[in-house]
Amino acid sequence: MDRDTFSDSRRARHFGRSNQNSLSFNNFGRSENHRRNLRDTYLSETSSSEYYNTSFSPMNTRNSPAIPSYFDESSTDLSHQLNGFHLDDYNRKMLGTSASSLADSNYLRSNRLSSLPSWALDENREIRCDLTLRKVVEEGLVLSFSMDKSGCHFLQSNYFGENTQNVDPYIRDRVSREVLGSKEVFLTICKNIFGNFFLQRVIEYSTPLEQETIKKYIVSDITALCLDKSACRVVQTALEKLEPRFADAIVAAIPRKNRLMSICTDQNANHVIQKIIKKMPLNKWEFLVIYLCKQEHDNLLDICQDKYGCRVVQTIVEVLSEEAINKIEAEEKTRALRRLMSKILAKCAKLASNEFANYVIQHIIETPGILSDYRNAIIETCLLRNLLSMSQEKYASHVIERAFVYAPLSHIIEMMEEIFDGYVPHPETGKDALDILMFHQFGNYVVQRMLQICVDAVTRQRDTHINGIDFRHKFENWLAKLYVRARREKSRLNRFSSGKKILDILQSMEGYVPTATSFDLHSPFPQVDDVLAAFCPSSLFSPSATTTSNDWTSRTTSISSEPHFDYDFNFNNYQKF
């Protein structure tokens, strides 16, 4: 069976337990409010408010389209030109979620009428098919078109598309001067829902001189641009397309102190950080590792427990675990990874139990190669001796299940032994760890995974050798115990979908015929009756005060009131459920 067979069920478990989500949802709400406060605090303090909080007054350019002069810092008409695009009204409209899609469509259509002149539109209020780029440039409407949905597509297809090489140098210079001639215009286009796509094409085809200007504008307000939904895309494109010296300057402008937390945990800015990690050399973003590993602060814990911050940490681990190009880079990556993993191991228990941080631990467990040693360290220091409690937690149980899938055979055997024999049964009820997990809403998924591993080992679909020694008999014993327990609790298991899956896995063994006798009379291992007796104490299966250990042998065939075959260790006599 594929290792992701239970993914759909696990997904249902993750999203379908409303009563389990109440506390996490409240914490998530506080986290969202905290993140929003960080953003609002910065935006209220930064000088960029002069660019984004301008009060715009209506202006109808349809009837009297004004041809703006070239944009420069000293232009007195610049604010008036920007006012005409109704950017504040448009942004407020887009933030509203209660309006119908038809109302939104009507608003966009009416907004286009006020931003584009009538002669540029056909009878359907769309861009005319015979409109040329030269006409738009000569009329000074590049800025207007860049902030319109259809106008932006027109500019990209006619200038920064397939015909880029054929554009007249005069037209290209005019467009560049209008877009890059003023920092206010540049930052405004960055924040526009349509203009940012046009600006990305400008960056892609920019000259070194233009890249210098682009770098200067981005660095001037880097934090606000990273936090903005549209502008963060422009920053990512700049990091990827600009010359290394300009990209390095942008990375160097990223805040290193308090504001770095708000950037790493923001739904938009986290993509900028991930782009830096993936595209830039380690020495350019090692400050992130240093920030996460600070001893006096729990920055790692705060970022990993965030919905978006956990993605940043996973990306760092992924990049640091990749194969290095040369020896020097390999040493730098190994040193940074060791420092980060030491901090993660110290916080492993809290990370594994968190709604979002558990994905960081899962990522480490699932990744082969250099992370294998850290995976084993997580299992040894965090999971072992805590399997029962963690398997009953909503998020930590995911980590336990992943550990069973990706752990080496020696650790799987240790975890199996802990679940089956590592806990003392309850003195009053007689329930052991397997009884608890089999009917637990989260623990039953761990039991399913354990059962599947035993089936794969017994049917020789999984290697059971360590240093030339075959441990298949251990998995046969564990499967025997699971079978007896499921047989006894069949009626209860049939009441739940998770219980039915356990029965289905056992039922899949009915047609299995081993290639060699799995039980030998001369084997040094216990006989069948002894195995069942050791696995199934009489106190669990018979009424109290009516059965003793002396008559257990006579009751090995009556573990259920329903007729069935005796359990045979070679799996030839599986009784259908």
Coordinates of C-alpha atoms in Angstrom, one line a residue:
M1 CA 0.0 0.0 0.0
D2 CA 1.3 3.5 -0.8
R3 CA 2.6 5.4 2.1
D4 CA 0.1 8.2 1.5
T5 CA -2.9 6.0 1.6
F6 CA -4.2 7.7 4.7
S7 CA -3.6 11.2 3.5
D8 CA -7.3 11.9 2.7
S9 CA -8.4 10.7 6.1
R10 CA -5.7 12.6 7.8
R11 CA -6.8 15.7 5.9
A12 CA -10.4 15.1 7.1
R13 CA -9.1 14.7 10.6
H14 CA -7.2 18.0 10.4
F15 CA -10.1 20.1 9.2
G16 CA -13.1 18.2 10.6
R17 CA -12.6 18.4 14.3
S18 CA -14.3 21.7 15.1
N19 CA -14.3 21.0 18.9
Q20 CA -10.5 20.5 18.8
N21 CA -9.9 23.6 16.8
S22 CA -11.5 26.2 19.1
L23 CA -8.3 26.8 21.1
S24 CA -6.1 26.8 18.1
F25 CA -8.5 29.1 16.2
N26 CA -8.4 31.6 19.1
N27 CA -4.6 31.5 19.1
F28 CA -4.6 31.9 15.4
G29 CA -6.9 35.0 15.7
R30 CA -4.5 36.5 18.2
S31 CA -1.6 35.8 15.9
E32 CA -3.4 37.4 12.9
N33 CA -4.2 40.5 15.0
H34 CA -0.6 40.6 16.2
R35 CA 0.7 40.4 12.7
R36 CA -1.7 43.1 11.5
N37 CA -0.7 45.4 14.4
L38 CA 3.0 45.0 13.4
R39 CA 2.1 46.0 9.9
D40 CA -0.1 48.9 10.9
T41 CA 2.5 50.2 13.4
Y42 CA 5.2 50.3 10.7
L43 CA 3.0 51.9 8.1
S44 CA 1.9 54.6 10.5
E45 CA 5.5 55.4 11.4
T46 CA 7.2 55.2 8.0
S47 CA 7.5 58.2 5.8
S48 CA 6.0 56.2 2.9
S49 CA 2.5 57.4 4.0
E50 CA 3.0 60.4 1.8
Y51 CA 2.9 58.1 -1.1
Y52 CA 0.1 55.8 -0.1
N53 CA -2.3 57.8 2.0
T54 CA -3.0 60.6 -0.5
S55 CA -6.6 61.7 -0.7
F56 CA -7.7 61.5 -4.3
S57 CA -10.2 63.7 -5.9
P58 CA -12.4 62.7 -8.8
M59 CA -11.3 63.6 -12.3
N60 CA -13.0 62.5 -15.5
T61 CA -10.4 62.0 -18.2
R62 CA -12.9 60.5 -20.5
N63 CA -14.2 63.9 -21.7
S64 CA -11.0 65.9 -21.3
P65 CA -7.9 63.7 -21.3
A66 CA -5.0 65.6 -19.9
I67 CA -1.6 64.8 -21.4
P68 CA 0.9 64.8 -18.5
S69 CA 4.4 66.1 -18.8
Y70 CA 7.3 63.8 -18.3
F71 CA 7.3 62.7 -14.6
D72 CA 10.1 64.0 -12.6
E73 CA 10.6 64.9 -8.9
S74 CA 9.9 68.6 -9.5
S75 CA 6.6 68.1 -11.5
T76 CA 3.9 70.2 -9.9
D77 CA 1.1 68.3 -11.6
L78 CA 2.2 64.8 -10.4
S79 CA -0.2 64.5 -7.4
H80 CA -3.0 65.8 -9.6
Q81 CA -2.2 63.2 -12.2
L82 CA -2.2 60.4 -9.6
N83 CA -5.5 61.6 -8.1
G84 CA -7.3 60.9 -11.3
F85 CA -6.9 57.2 -10.9
H86 CA -9.2 56.8 -7.8
L87 CA -6.7 54.4 -6.2
D88 CA -8.0 54.8 -2.7
D89 CA -11.6 54.2 -3.8
Y90 CA -10.5 51.2 -5.8
N91 CA -8.5 49.7 -2.9
R92 CA -11.4 50.2 -0.5
K93 CA -13.7 48.5 -3.0
M94 CA -11.3 45.5 -3.4
L95 CA -11.0 45.1 0.4
G96 CA -14.8 44.7 0.7
T97 CA -16.0 41.1 0.8
S98 CA -19.7 41.5 1.0
A99 CA -20.3 43.0 -2.5
S100 CA -21.4 40.7 -5.2
S101 CA -19.3 39.8 -8.2
L102 CA -21.6 41.7 -10.5
A103 CA -21.2 44.9 -8.4
D104 CA -17.4 44.4 -8.6
S105 CA -17.6 44.0 -12.3
N106 CA -19.7 47.1 -12.7
Y107 CA -17.3 49.1 -10.5
L108 CA -14.3 48.0 -12.6
R109 CA -16.1 49.0 -15.8
S110 CA -17.0 52.4 -14.5
N111 CA -13.6 52.9 -13.1
R112 CA -12.1 52.2 -16.5
L113 CA -14.3 54.8 -18.0
S114 CA -12.8 57.4 -15.6
S115 CA -9.2 56.4 -16.2
L116 CA -9.1 55.8 -19.9
P117 CA -10.2 58.2 -22.6
S118 CA -13.2 57.3 -24.7
W119 CA -11.3 57.3 -28.0
A120 CA -9.2 54.3 -26.7
L121 CA -12.3 52.2 -26.1
D122 CA -14.6 50.4 -28.6
E123 CA -18.4 50.1 -28.3
N124 CA -17.9 47.3 -25.7
R125 CA -15.8 49.5 -23.6
E126 CA -12.7 47.4 -24.3
I127 CA -9.3 48.5 -25.8
R128 CA -9.6 49.2 -29.5
C129 CA -8.0 46.6 -31.7
D130 CA -6.4 49.3 -34.0
L131 CA -4.8 51.2 -31.1
T132 CA -1.0 51.5 -31.3
L133 CA 1.6 51.9 -28.6
R134 CA 2.9 55.0 -30.2
K135 CA -0.5 56.7 -29.9
V136 CA -0.7 55.8 -26.1
V137 CA 2.8 57.1 -25.5
E138 CA 2.3 60.3 -27.5
E139 CA -1.0 61.0 -25.6
G140 CA 0.9 60.5 -22.3
L141 CA -1.4 57.6 -21.1
V142 CA 1.2 55.0 -20.2
L143 CA 0.4 55.4 -16.5
S144 CA -3.3 55.3 -17.0
F145 CA -3.0 52.1 -19.1
S146 CA -0.7 50.4 -16.6
M147 CA -3.3 50.7 -13.9
D148 CA -6.1 49.3 -16.0
K149 CA -6.7 45.6 -16.4
S150 CA -7.0 45.6 -20.2
G151 CA -4.6 48.5 -20.6
C152 CA -1.9 46.6 -18.6
H153 CA -2.3 43.6 -21.0
F154 CA -2.1 46.0 -23.9
L155 CA 1.2 47.4 -22.7
Q156 CA 2.7 44.0 -22.0
S157 CA 1.8 42.5 -25.3
N158 CA 2.8 45.5 -27.4
Y159 CA 6.0 46.6 -25.6
F160 CA 7.3 44.0 -23.2
G161 CA 6.0 41.0 -25.1
E162 CA 7.1 39.3 -28.3
N163 CA 7.6 42.6 -30.0
T164 CA 10.1 44.0 -27.5
Q165 CA 13.1 44.0 -29.9
N166 CA 11.1 45.9 -32.5
V167 CA 10.0 48.8 -30.3
D168 CA 11.2 52.2 -31.5
P169 CA 14.0 53.5 -29.2
Y170 CA 12.1 56.8 -28.8
I171 CA 9.0 55.0 -27.6
R172 CA 11.0 52.8 -25.2
D173 CA 12.7 55.9 -23.8
R174 CA 9.4 57.7 -23.3
V175 CA 7.9 54.7 -21.5
S176 CA 10.9 54.4 -19.3
R177 CA 10.9 58.1 -18.4
E178 CA 7.2 58.0 -17.4
V179 CA 7.5 54.9 -15.3
L180 CA 10.9 55.5 -13.7
G181 CA 11.1 59.3 -13.8
S182 CA 9.5 59.7 -10.3
K183 CA 9.8 57.6 -7.1
E184 CA 6.2 58.5 -6.3
V185 CA 4.9 57.1 -9.6
F186 CA 7.1 54.0 -9.3
L187 CA 5.8 53.2 -5.8
T188 CA 2.2 53.8 -6.8
I189 CA 2.4 51.4 -9.7
C190 CA 4.1 48.8 -7.5
K191 CA 1.1 48.8 -5.2
N192 CA -1.5 48.7 -8.0
I193 CA -3.2 45.3 -8.6
F194 CA -2.6 45.6 -12.3
G195 CA 0.4 48.0 -12.5
N196 CA 2.7 45.6 -10.6
F197 CA 2.6 43.2 -13.5
F198 CA 3.6 45.9 -16.0
L199 CA 6.3 47.0 -13.7
Q200 CA 7.7 43.5 -13.5
R201 CA 8.1 43.5 -17.3
V202 CA 9.9 46.9 -17.1
I203 CA 12.3 45.4 -14.6
E204 CA 12.9 42.3 -16.7
Y205 CA 13.9 44.3 -19.8
S206 CA 15.7 47.2 -18.0
T207 CA 19.1 48.5 -18.8
P208 CA 21.9 48.8 -16.1
L209 CA 21.2 52.5 -15.8
E210 CA 17.5 51.9 -15.2
Q211 CA 18.3 49.1 -12.8
E212 CA 20.2 51.5 -10.7
T213 CA 17.1 53.7 -10.4
I214 CA 14.9 50.7 -9.7
K215 CA 17.2 49.6 -6.9
K216 CA 17.2 53.1 -5.4
Y217 CA 13.4 53.3 -5.4
I218 CA 12.9 49.8 -3.9
V219 CA 15.5 50.3 -1.1
S220 CA 13.9 53.6 -0.1
D221 CA 10.8 51.8 1.2
I222 CA 11.7 48.2 1.3
T223 CA 9.6 47.1 4.3
A224 CA 6.3 48.7 3.0
L225 CA 6.8 47.1 -0.4
C226 CA 7.5 43.7 1.1
L227 CA 4.3 43.8 3.1
D228 CA 2.1 44.9 0.2
K229 CA 0.2 42.2 -1.7
S230 CA 1.1 43.6 -5.1
A231 CA 4.4 45.3 -4.5
C232 CA 6.0 42.1 -3.0
R233 CA 5.8 40.6 -6.5
V234 CA 7.8 43.5 -7.9
V235 CA 10.5 43.0 -5.2
Q236 CA 10.7 39.3 -6.0
T237 CA 11.2 40.0 -9.7
A238 CA 13.8 42.6 -8.9
L239 CA 15.8 40.1 -6.8
E240 CA 15.7 37.6 -9.7
K241 CA 16.2 39.8 -12.7
L242 CA 18.5 42.7 -11.5
E243 CA 22.2 42.4 -11.7
P244 CA 23.8 40.8 -8.6
R245 CA 25.1 44.1 -7.2
F246 CA 21.7 45.7 -7.2
A247 CA 20.0 42.5 -5.8
D248 CA 22.6 42.5 -3.0
A249 CA 21.7 46.1 -2.2
I250 CA 18.0 45.2 -1.9
V251 CA 18.8 42.3 0.5
A252 CA 21.1 44.5 2.6
A253 CA 18.2 46.9 3.0
I254 CA 16.0 44.3 4.7
P255 CA 15.5 45.2 8.4
R256 CA 17.6 43.1 10.8
K257 CA 15.8 43.8 14.1
N258 CA 12.2 44.0 15.2
R259 CA 10.7 44.5 11.8
L260 CA 12.2 41.3 10.5
M261 CA 9.7 39.3 12.6
S262 CA 6.8 41.1 10.9
I263 CA 8.3 40.4 7.5
C264 CA 8.9 36.7 8.1
T265 CA 5.4 36.2 9.4
D266 CA 3.5 38.3 6.8
Q267 CA 1.4 36.6 4.2
N268 CA 3.0 38.6 1.5
A269 CA 6.5 39.4 2.7
N270 CA 7.3 35.8 3.5
H271 CA 7.5 35.1 -0.2
V272 CA 10.2 37.8 -0.5
I273 CA 12.2 36.1 2.2
Q274 CA 11.8 32.7 0.5
K275 CA 13.0 34.2 -2.8
I276 CA 16.1 35.6 -1.1
I277 CA 16.9 32.2 0.5
K278 CA 16.5 30.4 -2.8
K279 CA 18.2 32.8 -5.2
M280 CA 21.0 34.4 -3.1
P281 CA 24.2 32.9 -1.7
L282 CA 24.2 31.9 2.0
N283 CA 26.4 34.8 3.1
K284 CA 23.7 37.3 1.9
W285 CA 20.9 35.8 4.1
E286 CA 22.8 34.1 7.0
F287 CA 21.4 36.9 9.1
L288 CA 18.1 35.0 9.1
V289 CA 19.8 32.0 10.7
I290 CA 21.4 34.2 13.3
Y291 CA 18.1 35.9 14.0
L292 CA 16.3 32.5 14.5
C293 CA 19.0 31.2 16.8
K294 CA 19.2 34.1 19.2
Q295 CA 19.5 32.8 22.7
E296 CA 17.8 35.6 24.5
H297 CA 14.6 35.4 22.3
D298 CA 12.4 32.6 21.1
N299 CA 12.4 34.0 17.5
L300 CA 12.5 30.4 16.1
L301 CA 9.5 29.4 18.1
D302 CA 7.5 32.5 17.3
I303 CA 8.2 32.2 13.5
C304 CA 7.7 28.4 13.3
Q305 CA 4.3 28.7 15.1
D306 CA 3.1 31.2 12.5
K307 CA 1.0 30.2 9.5
Y308 CA 3.5 31.9 7.1
G309 CA 6.6 31.9 9.1
C310 CA 6.8 28.1 9.2
R311 CA 7.3 28.2 5.4
V312 CA 10.3 30.4 5.8
V313 CA 12.0 28.0 8.2
Q314 CA 11.2 25.0 6.0
T315 CA 12.8 26.8 3.0
I316 CA 15.9 27.5 5.1
V317 CA 16.2 23.9 6.1
E318 CA 15.6 22.8 2.5
V319 CA 18.3 25.0 1.0
L320 CA 20.9 24.3 3.7
S321 CA 20.4 20.5 3.1
E322 CA 21.0 20.8 -0.7
E323 CA 24.2 19.6 -2.2
A324 CA 26.8 22.4 -2.3
I325 CA 28.8 23.4 -5.4
N326 CA 32.2 23.5 -3.7
K327 CA 33.9 22.6 -0.5
I328 CA 33.7 26.1 1.0
E329 CA 30.0 26.4 0.4
A330 CA 29.5 22.9 1.8
E331 CA 31.3 23.9 5.0
E332 CA 29.2 27.1 5.4
K333 CA 26.0 25.3 4.9
T334 CA 26.9 22.5 7.3
R335 CA 27.8 25.1 10.0
A336 CA 24.6 27.1 9.5
L337 CA 22.5 23.9 9.4
R338 CA 24.1 22.6 12.6
R339 CA 23.4 25.8 14.4
L340 CA 19.8 25.9 13.3
M341 CA 19.1 22.3 14.0
S342 CA 20.5 22.6 17.5
K343 CA 17.9 25.2 18.2
I344 CA 15.1 23.2 16.6
L345 CA 16.0 20.1 18.6
A346 CA 15.9 22.1 21.8
K347 CA 12.3 23.2 21.0
C348 CA 11.3 20.0 19.3
A349 CA 8.5 19.0 21.7
K350 CA 6.7 22.4 21.4
L351 CA 7.2 22.5 17.6
A352 CA 5.8 19.0 17.1
S353 CA 2.6 19.9 19.0
N354 CA 1.9 23.2 17.3
E355 CA -0.6 23.6 14.5
F356 CA 1.9 25.0 12.0
A357 CA 5.3 24.2 13.5
N358 CA 4.7 20.5 13.2
Y359 CA 5.3 20.8 9.5
V360 CA 8.8 21.9 10.1
I361 CA 9.5 18.7 12.1
Q362 CA 7.7 16.6 9.4
H363 CA 9.9 18.2 6.7
I364 CA 13.1 17.3 8.6
I365 CA 11.9 13.7 9.1
E366 CA 10.9 13.2 5.5
T367 CA 14.0 14.7 3.8
P368 CA 16.8 12.1 3.2
G369 CA 20.5 12.8 2.9
I370 CA 22.2 15.2 5.3
L371 CA 19.0 15.5 7.4
S372 CA 18.9 11.8 8.2
D373 CA 21.1 12.2 11.2
Y374 CA 18.9 15.1 12.5
R375 CA 15.8 12.9 11.8
N376 CA 17.3 10.2 14.0
A377 CA 18.1 12.7 16.7
I378 CA 14.5 14.0 16.7
I379 CA 13.2 10.4 17.1
E380 CA 15.7 9.6 19.9
T381 CA 15.5 12.8 21.9
C382 CA 11.9 13.9 21.3
L383 CA 9.6 11.1 20.2
L384 CA 10.8 8.0 22.0
R385 CA 9.4 7.6 25.6
N386 CA 6.7 10.1 24.6
L387 CA 4.9 8.1 21.8
L388 CA 1.7 7.4 23.8
S389 CA 1.1 11.0 24.8
M390 CA 2.1 12.6 21.5
S391 CA 0.0 10.1 19.5
Q392 CA -3.0 11.4 21.3
E393 CA -2.3 15.0 20.2
K394 CA -3.9 16.4 17.1
Y395 CA -0.8 17.7 15.5
A396 CA 2.0 15.7 17.1
S397 CA 0.3 12.5 15.9
H398 CA 1.1 13.6 12.4
V399 CA 4.8 13.7 13.4
I400 CA 4.6 10.2 15.0
E401 CA 3.1 8.8 11.8
R402 CA 5.7 10.4 9.6
A403 CA 8.4 9.0 11.9
F404 CA 7.0 5.4 11.4
V405 CA 7.1 5.9 7.7
Y406 CA 10.6 7.4 7.3
A407 CA 12.6 6.1 10.3
P408 CA 15.3 3.5 9.8
L409 CA 14.4 -0.1 10.7
S410 CA 16.2 0.0 14.1
H411 CA 14.1 3.0 15.2
I412 CA 10.9 1.5 13.9
I413 CA 11.5 -1.5 16.1
E414 CA 12.2 0.7 19.1
M415 CA 9.0 2.6 18.6
M416 CA 7.0 -0.6 18.1
E417 CA 8.4 -2.1 21.3
E418 CA 7.5 1.1 23.2
I419 CA 3.9 1.0 22.0
F420 CA 3.4 -2.7 22.6
D421 CA 5.4 -3.3 25.7
G422 CA 6.7 0.0 27.0
Y423 CA 3.7 1.0 29.1
V424 CA 2.2 -0.6 32.2
P425 CA -1.6 -1.4 31.8
H426 CA -4.0 0.6 33.9
P427 CA -4.4 -1.2 37.3
E428 CA -8.2 -0.9 37.3
T429 CA -9.3 -1.2 33.6
G430 CA -6.4 -3.3 32.4
K431 CA -6.1 -1.1 29.2
D432 CA -2.7 -0.8 27.7
A433 CA -1.3 1.7 25.2
L434 CA -2.7 -0.2 22.2
D435 CA -6.2 -0.2 23.7
I436 CA -6.0 3.5 24.2
L437 CA -4.7 4.4 20.8
M438 CA -6.9 2.0 18.8
F439 CA -10.0 4.0 19.8
H440 CA -8.5 7.4 20.1
Q441 CA -9.6 10.0 17.5
F442 CA -6.0 10.8 16.6
G443 CA -4.1 7.8 18.0
N444 CA -6.0 5.4 15.7
Y445 CA -4.1 6.8 12.7
V446 CA -0.8 5.8 14.3
V447 CA -2.2 2.3 14.9
Q448 CA -3.2 2.1 11.2
R449 CA 0.3 3.0 10.2
M450 CA 1.9 0.5 12.6
L451 CA -0.5 -2.2 11.3
Q452 CA 0.4 -1.4 7.7
I453 CA 4.2 -1.6 8.5
C454 CA 3.7 -5.0 10.1
V455 CA 1.7 -6.3 7.1
D456 CA 4.4 -5.0 4.7
A457 CA 7.2 -6.6 6.8
V458 CA 5.4 -10.0 7.0
T459 CA 4.5 -10.1 3.3
R460 CA 8.2 -9.2 2.5
Q461 CA 7.3 -5.8 1.0
R462 CA 9.6 -4.2 3.5
D463 CA 13.2 -5.1 4.3
T464 CA 13.5 -6.5 7.9
H465 CA 17.3 -7.1 8.0
I466 CA 19.8 -5.2 10.2
N467 CA 23.4 -6.2 9.8
G468 CA 22.4 -9.5 8.3
I469 CA 19.9 -10.3 11.1
D470 CA 16.3 -10.8 10.1
F471 CA 13.8 -9.2 12.5
R472 CA 10.8 -10.4 10.6
H473 CA 9.6 -12.6 13.5
K474 CA 9.2 -9.4 15.6
F475 CA 6.7 -8.0 13.1
E476 CA 4.9 -11.3 13.0
N477 CA 4.5 -11.2 16.7
W478 CA 3.2 -7.6 16.6
L479 CA 0.8 -8.4 13.8
A480 CA -0.4 -11.4 15.9
K481 CA -1.2 -9.1 18.8
L482 CA -2.9 -6.5 16.5
Y483 CA -5.0 -9.3 15.0
V484 CA -6.1 -10.7 18.3
R485 CA -6.9 -7.2 19.6
A486 CA -8.9 -6.3 16.5
R487 CA -10.7 -9.7 16.6
R488 CA -11.8 -9.1 20.1
E489 CA -12.9 -5.5 19.5
K490 CA -14.5 -6.2 16.1
S491 CA -18.0 -5.0 17.1
R492 CA -16.6 -1.7 18.5
L493 CA -14.3 -1.1 15.6
N494 CA -17.1 -1.5 13.1
R495 CA -18.8 1.5 14.6
F496 CA -16.2 3.9 13.3
S497 CA -14.7 4.6 9.9
S498 CA -11.2 4.5 11.4
G499 CA -11.9 1.1 13.0
K500 CA -13.2 -0.2 9.7
K501 CA -9.9 0.7 8.1
I502 CA -8.0 -1.3 10.6
L503 CA -10.2 -4.3 9.8
D504 CA -9.8 -3.7 6.1
I505 CA -6.0 -3.8 6.5
L506 CA -6.2 -7.1 8.3
Q507 CA -8.7 -8.4 5.8
S508 CA -6.1 -7.7 3.0
M509 CA -4.0 -10.4 4.5
E510 CA -6.5 -13.2 3.8
G511 CA -5.1 -14.1 0.5
Y512 CA -1.5 -14.0 1.5
V513 CA 0.3 -17.3 1.3
P514 CA 3.9 -17.1 2.7
T515 CA 6.7 -18.4 0.5
A516 CA 8.2 -20.3 3.4
T517 CA 6.8 -21.6 6.6
S518 CA 6.8 -18.7 9.0
F519 CA 6.7 -20.8 12.1
D520 CA 9.0 -23.7 12.9
L521 CA 8.4 -26.2 15.6
H522 CA 12.1 -26.2 16.3
S523 CA 12.4 -22.4 16.2
P524 CA 13.8 -20.9 19.4
F525 CA 10.8 -18.5 19.4
P526 CA 7.7 -19.3 21.6
Q527 CA 5.0 -21.6 20.3
V528 CA 1.7 -20.2 19.0
D529 CA -0.1 -20.7 22.3
D530 CA 2.7 -19.1 24.2
V531 CA 2.8 -16.1 21.9
L532 CA -1.0 -15.6 22.2
A533 CA -0.8 -16.1 25.9
A534 CA 1.9 -13.6 26.2
F535 CA 0.2 -11.1 24.0
C536 CA -3.3 -11.6 25.4
P537 CA -3.5 -11.9 29.2
S538 CA -6.6 -13.7 30.3
S539 CA -7.8 -10.7 32.4
L540 CA -8.5 -8.8 29.2
F541 CA -10.6 -11.4 27.5
S542 CA -12.6 -13.1 30.2
P543 CA -15.0 -12.0 32.9
S544 CA -13.4 -11.0 36.1
A545 CA -13.1 -13.6 38.8
T546 CA -14.0 -16.4 36.4
T547 CA -10.7 -17.1 34.6
T548 CA -7.3 -17.7 35.9
S549 CA -3.9 -18.0 34.2
N550 CA -4.1 -21.8 34.6
D551 CA -7.0 -22.3 32.2
W552 CA -5.8 -19.7 29.6
T553 CA -4.8 -22.4 27.2
S554 CA -8.3 -23.7 26.9
R555 CA -9.6 -20.2 26.1
T556 CA -7.2 -19.3 23.3
T557 CA -9.9 -20.2 20.9
S558 CA -12.6 -18.2 22.5
I559 CA -11.4 -14.6 22.4
S560 CA -14.7 -13.7 20.8
S561 CA -18.2 -14.9 21.2
E562 CA -18.5 -15.2 17.4
P563 CA -17.3 -18.3 15.6
H564 CA -13.9 -18.1 14.1
F565 CA -10.7 -20.1 13.3
D566 CA -7.8 -20.2 15.7
Y567 CA -5.2 -17.7 14.8
D568 CA -2.4 -19.5 13.1
F569 CA 1.0 -17.8 13.0
N570 CA 1.6 -18.5 9.3
F571 CA -1.5 -16.5 8.3
N572 CA -3.0 -19.3 6.3
N573 CA -6.1 -19.4 8.5
Y574 CA -7.2 -15.8 8.6
Q575 CA -10.9 -15.6 9.4
K576 CA -12.9 -13.1 7.4
F577 CA -14.3 -10.2 9.3

